[in-house]
Amino acid sequence: MQIFFSEWVNDVFGPTVRNYLVEKQLPLRALLVLDNAPAHPRQLQDDLFPENQFISKFLPPNTTPLFQPMDQQVIANFKKLYMKALLERCVHEIDTTELTLRQFWKDQFNIMGALHLIDKACKGVSQRTLNSAWRNLRPEGAPERDFEGFGPAPASVSAPVDDPEALLVDDIVTLGHTLGLEVDAADVQEFVEEHSDELTTEELLELQKELVQQEAQELSSGEEKVCEDDIPSSEIRDMLGMFEKVAAFAEKHHPDKAATTRCVNLFNDNVLSRFRDILKRRQQQMTRDTVSGQGGKRCGSDIEPQPGPSGVKFPKRASPPDPEVVSPSSP
């Protein structure tokens, strides 16, 4: 990201600012306000092209929360506008479709939808909010050239009776209540403050790992789970036998032995292991029933899996069951 940022400064920002200053007959000086975000290279001054050396950059240490323009309620305002737009979208979908809030969030909302809401929230940030962001840097305002809308509010103009930020929070709380959510103004503020820091790459990877694990648990125990009792043991054994033949053929004839082995082991460990577990549980249940004298329905085989040609263990085809042990009605 730092490489891309340096290229943007040299190829886009620098030439654009230079042309503007020349056109307006302004001194060739510019301040690029940067904080210590990971994408901002500390050595940017050394990476500037000679024609871009008029650009100064970076805030003094530990001053970002004090007068970095975007930190002066702009980001917080954007987050609240995004939250309001998101809740409005949820209300619309629930009112116009038969989806529940959970169904919409899980199956319908995606990155493209989020981008549309981001665009809407960005456009909702008012000129008043943007103006106020610069007052800690330049309280006296800006020279009256063509910095439209810049500078402090005139002293003769009284503050509005209704605080726009408070009204925005009220709207969010009302929308949350419409959706049946227990939310208040303190929750909205907590949301804004909790997301004030960027996640590191490691934190994003860990978050992604947690989401994958959560989805896997839902698939294994939720509504999408296939009822194990509906799968005959004979079909599972036949499928495992066919896979053993496919794996043996691929490892014998495919030129990339290492890649073949990796793929076979991946499928074996992440897919077929589920069906072997089903057979194993059925065999254990059958053994318990037999020992207890209850008989039972034979669903699988307790034959210890043997290594196939790839070195992966595959269950051997079970021999015919002992009619004295297994009920004749077994599959």
XYZ file of C-alpha atoms in Angstrom:
331
model
C 0.000 0.000 0.000
C 2.878 2.408 0.716
C 4.172 1.982 -2.838
C 0.739 2.803 -4.278
C 0.437 5.840 -2.022
C 3.849 7.199 -3.078
C 2.915 6.724 -6.728
C -0.366 8.579 -6.169
C 1.410 11.513 -4.537
C 3.972 11.801 -7.349
C 1.735 11.058 -10.324
C -1.621 12.512 -9.270
C -1.579 14.723 -6.203
C 1.632 16.619 -6.963
C 0.857 17.580 -10.601
C -2.762 18.452 -9.750
C -1.812 20.762 -6.879
C 1.002 22.359 -8.898
C -1.358 23.150 -11.778
C -3.923 24.616 -9.379
C -1.391 26.870 -7.642
C 0.057 28.077 -10.926
C -3.390 28.751 -12.383
C -4.453 30.746 -9.306
C -1.075 32.537 -9.103
C -0.504 31.250 -5.584
C 2.845 30.505 -3.919
C 4.166 27.073 -4.777
C 3.578 25.586 -1.335
C 1.253 22.775 -0.274
C 0.609 20.825 2.892
C -0.373 17.184 2.544
C -1.812 16.307 5.925
C -0.909 12.722 6.826
C -1.150 10.700 9.989
C 0.739 7.532 10.864
C -1.593 5.136 9.048
C 0.199 2.012 7.733
C -0.297 3.111 4.105
C 1.596 6.379 4.685
C 5.356 5.823 4.232
C 7.504 7.672 6.726
C 10.161 8.211 4.046
C 7.728 9.900 1.672
C 9.807 13.097 1.555
C 12.705 11.075 0.150
C 10.436 9.449 -2.442
C 9.075 12.724 -3.856
C 10.082 13.674 -7.380
C 12.159 16.873 -7.586
C 9.205 18.779 -9.034
C 7.079 17.722 -6.028
C 9.460 18.848 -3.286
C 7.179 21.821 -2.575
C 4.896 19.411 -0.682
C 5.248 19.243 3.085
C 3.765 16.327 4.941
C 2.984 14.562 8.225
C 1.583 15.858 11.450
C 3.761 16.207 14.548
C 3.740 13.086 16.763
C 0.728 12.505 19.031
C -1.316 15.327 17.519
C -3.574 13.423 15.129
C -6.633 13.353 17.456
C -6.231 17.084 18.116
C -6.288 18.600 14.659
C -6.218 15.976 11.915
C -9.154 17.309 9.875
C -10.885 13.980 9.341
C -10.745 13.251 13.076
C -12.710 16.416 13.858
C -16.101 14.645 13.774
C -15.963 13.990 10.022
C -15.246 10.267 10.357
C -17.680 9.937 13.264
C -20.371 11.709 11.249
C -19.739 9.436 8.279
C -20.040 6.319 10.447
C -23.364 7.473 11.855
C -24.668 8.273 8.375
C -23.576 4.824 7.215
C -25.327 3.184 10.170
C -28.517 5.091 9.416
C -28.374 4.136 5.716
C -27.796 0.490 6.623
C -30.740 0.361 9.012
C -32.952 2.109 6.447
C -31.998 -0.569 3.927
C -32.838 -3.306 6.439
C -36.231 -1.781 7.183
C -36.996 -1.461 3.459
C -36.086 -5.077 2.727
C -38.132 -6.450 5.618
C -41.143 -4.301 4.707
C -41.085 -5.182 0.991
C -40.014 -8.839 1.130
C -40.679 -11.873 3.271
C -37.098 -11.933 4.553
C -36.241 -11.744 8.222
C -33.476 -9.431 9.386
C -31.144 -12.393 9.863
C -31.909 -13.783 6.396
C -31.268 -10.427 4.755
C -28.002 -9.900 6.611
C -26.742 -13.411 5.932
C -27.887 -14.028 2.363
C -28.665 -10.687 0.690
C -26.268 -8.059 1.992
C -22.891 -8.067 0.242
C -19.855 -5.898 -0.522
C -21.586 -4.151 -3.423
C -24.461 -3.179 -1.146
C -21.991 -1.849 1.407
C -20.260 0.250 -1.269
C -23.569 1.846 -2.249
C -24.222 2.721 1.393
C -20.696 4.132 1.757
C -21.319 6.363 -1.252
C -24.614 7.533 0.213
C -23.015 8.241 3.607
C -20.111 10.179 2.044
C -22.534 12.387 0.138
C -24.446 12.977 3.359
C -21.480 14.580 5.160
C -22.474 18.243 5.221
C -20.453 21.291 4.225
C -20.897 22.504 7.791
C -19.184 19.362 9.139
C -16.335 19.648 6.640
C -15.835 23.337 7.458
C -15.644 22.678 11.182
C -12.967 20.022 10.605
C -10.408 22.710 9.707
C -10.989 25.140 12.533
C -8.388 23.637 14.863
C -5.788 24.068 12.119
C -6.835 27.583 11.109
C -9.315 29.131 13.554
C -9.240 32.500 11.779
C -10.542 30.974 8.541
C -9.041 31.135 5.065
C -8.048 33.968 2.710
C -11.008 35.053 0.650
C -9.942 33.760 -2.727
C -12.092 30.895 -3.909
C -12.114 28.572 -0.913
C -15.871 28.328 -1.045
C -17.505 27.433 2.223
C -14.222 27.446 4.136
C -13.726 29.137 7.474
C -15.632 29.606 10.719
C -19.288 30.483 10.874
C -19.969 34.227 11.040
C -20.282 35.508 14.583
C -23.696 36.979 13.842
C -25.148 33.592 12.925
C -26.522 31.803 15.960
C -26.190 28.063 16.349
C -29.195 26.026 15.272
C -31.582 25.025 17.972
C -31.555 21.379 16.894
C -28.153 19.704 16.878
C -27.838 17.754 13.581
C -25.672 15.092 15.226
C -28.242 14.532 17.967
C -31.035 14.293 15.406
C -28.971 11.771 13.419
C -28.472 9.608 16.503
C -32.212 9.803 17.245
C -32.968 8.577 13.722
C -30.605 5.620 14.190
C -32.190 4.676 17.510
C -35.702 4.890 16.022
C -34.743 2.686 13.063
C -33.168 0.184 15.452
C -36.366 0.007 17.475
C -38.342 -0.517 14.254
C -36.205 -3.595 13.606
C -36.755 -4.853 17.134
C -33.214 -4.020 18.267
C -32.443 -2.812 21.773
C -30.313 0.231 20.979
C -29.907 3.683 22.482
C -27.723 6.746 21.967
C -24.953 5.285 24.124
C -24.812 2.200 21.884
C -24.401 4.397 18.803
C -21.556 6.311 20.412
C -19.916 3.062 21.500
C -20.082 1.790 17.925
C -18.330 4.911 16.644
C -15.596 4.741 19.271
C -14.984 0.992 18.945
C -14.222 1.355 15.244
C -11.911 4.342 15.589
C -8.711 2.337 14.954
C -7.744 0.521 11.765
C -7.399 -3.224 11.966
C -3.943 -4.584 11.220
C -3.398 -7.241 8.564
C -2.974 -9.846 11.296
C -6.238 -8.810 12.951
C -8.091 -8.973 9.621
C -6.722 -12.483 8.965
C -7.738 -13.592 12.456
C -11.223 -12.120 11.948
C -11.549 -13.955 8.636
C -10.457 -17.193 10.316
C -13.112 -16.768 13.009
C -15.805 -16.108 10.395
C -14.855 -19.250 8.469
C -14.961 -21.320 11.647
C -18.342 -19.871 12.572
C -19.772 -20.643 9.136
C -18.421 -24.192 9.333
C -20.121 -24.699 12.690
C -23.416 -23.367 11.334
C -23.219 -25.694 8.345
C -22.518 -28.699 10.556
C -25.222 -28.020 13.150
C -27.748 -25.674 11.544
C -30.561 -25.918 9.075
C -28.321 -26.839 6.147
C -27.077 -29.974 7.834
C -27.934 -33.182 5.980
C -29.581 -35.737 8.181
C -27.055 -38.542 8.613
C -29.778 -41.129 9.018
C -30.865 -40.494 5.440
C -27.540 -41.767 4.037
C -27.357 -45.565 3.759
C -24.075 -47.025 4.989
C -23.756 -49.046 1.801
C -23.754 -45.861 -0.305
C -21.054 -44.312 1.871
C -18.851 -47.376 1.527
C -19.395 -47.457 -2.230
C -18.470 -43.776 -2.517
C -15.294 -44.233 -0.467
C -14.333 -47.191 -2.604
C -14.807 -45.183 -5.805
C -12.686 -42.351 -4.453
C -9.909 -44.824 -3.653
C -9.924 -45.921 -7.287
C -9.898 -42.324 -8.553
C -7.009 -41.422 -6.246
C -5.020 -44.463 -7.338
C -5.578 -43.677 -11.029
C -4.601 -40.019 -10.618
C -1.438 -40.780 -8.673
C -0.402 -43.374 -11.217
C -0.888 -41.266 -14.352
C -0.695 -37.563 -13.335
C 2.803 -36.099 -13.962
C 2.761 -33.896 -10.843
C 2.797 -36.452 -8.053
C 3.192 -33.913 -5.259
C 0.219 -31.831 -6.397
C -1.907 -34.938 -6.807
C -1.081 -36.139 -3.313
C -1.888 -32.720 -1.822
C -5.279 -32.604 -3.548
C -6.147 -36.158 -2.547
C -5.214 -35.522 1.076
C -7.096 -32.201 1.123
C -10.316 -33.773 -0.135
C -9.814 -36.766 2.102
C -9.275 -34.717 5.266
C -11.885 -32.014 4.678
C -14.705 -33.904 2.934
C -14.470 -37.671 3.218
C -13.557 -37.611 6.899
C -17.159 -36.590 7.644
C -18.544 -39.746 6.053
C -15.960 -41.964 7.737
C -17.031 -40.479 11.048
C -20.629 -41.417 10.251
C -19.623 -45.027 9.621
C -17.508 -45.055 12.771
C -20.334 -43.768 14.953
C -22.743 -46.296 13.506
C -20.290 -49.116 14.159
C -19.778 -47.972 17.740
C -23.524 -47.794 18.288
C -23.967 -51.267 16.791
C -21.250 -52.636 19.055
C -22.886 -51.127 22.142
C -26.280 -52.499 21.134
C -24.815 -55.954 20.510
C -23.026 -56.052 23.860
C -26.151 -54.898 25.651
C -28.212 -57.550 23.881
C -30.492 -55.014 22.218
C -29.585 -55.936 18.689
C -29.858 -52.873 16.523
C -29.696 -51.551 13.056
C -26.302 -51.978 11.409
C -25.308 -48.728 9.701
C -21.605 -49.147 9.091
C -18.497 -51.229 9.379
C -15.828 -51.258 12.083
C -13.108 -52.363 9.699
C -9.974 -50.328 10.418
C -9.217 -48.043 7.437
C -6.202 -49.251 5.423
C -3.760 -47.111 3.435
C -4.631 -46.666 -0.213
C -2.109 -46.224 -3.055
C -1.616 -42.565 -2.081
C -0.777 -43.367 1.518
C -4.180 -42.042 2.590
C -6.254 -44.376 4.700
C -9.450 -45.586 3.050
C -11.952 -47.967 4.633
C -11.992 -51.473 3.222
C -15.207 -52.811 1.790
C -17.079 -54.508 4.592
C -17.695 -58.216 4.458
C -21.298 -59.467 4.618
C -22.702 -59.076 8.137
C -23.142 -62.046 10.413
C -26.854 -62.805 10.343
C -26.656 -64.024 13.954
C -25.363 -60.651 15.090
C -27.118 -58.181 12.819
C -30.803 -57.787 12.314
C -32.016 -59.013 8.875
C -33.584 -55.634 8.289
C -30.158 -53.951 8.155
C -29.171 -52.205 4.915
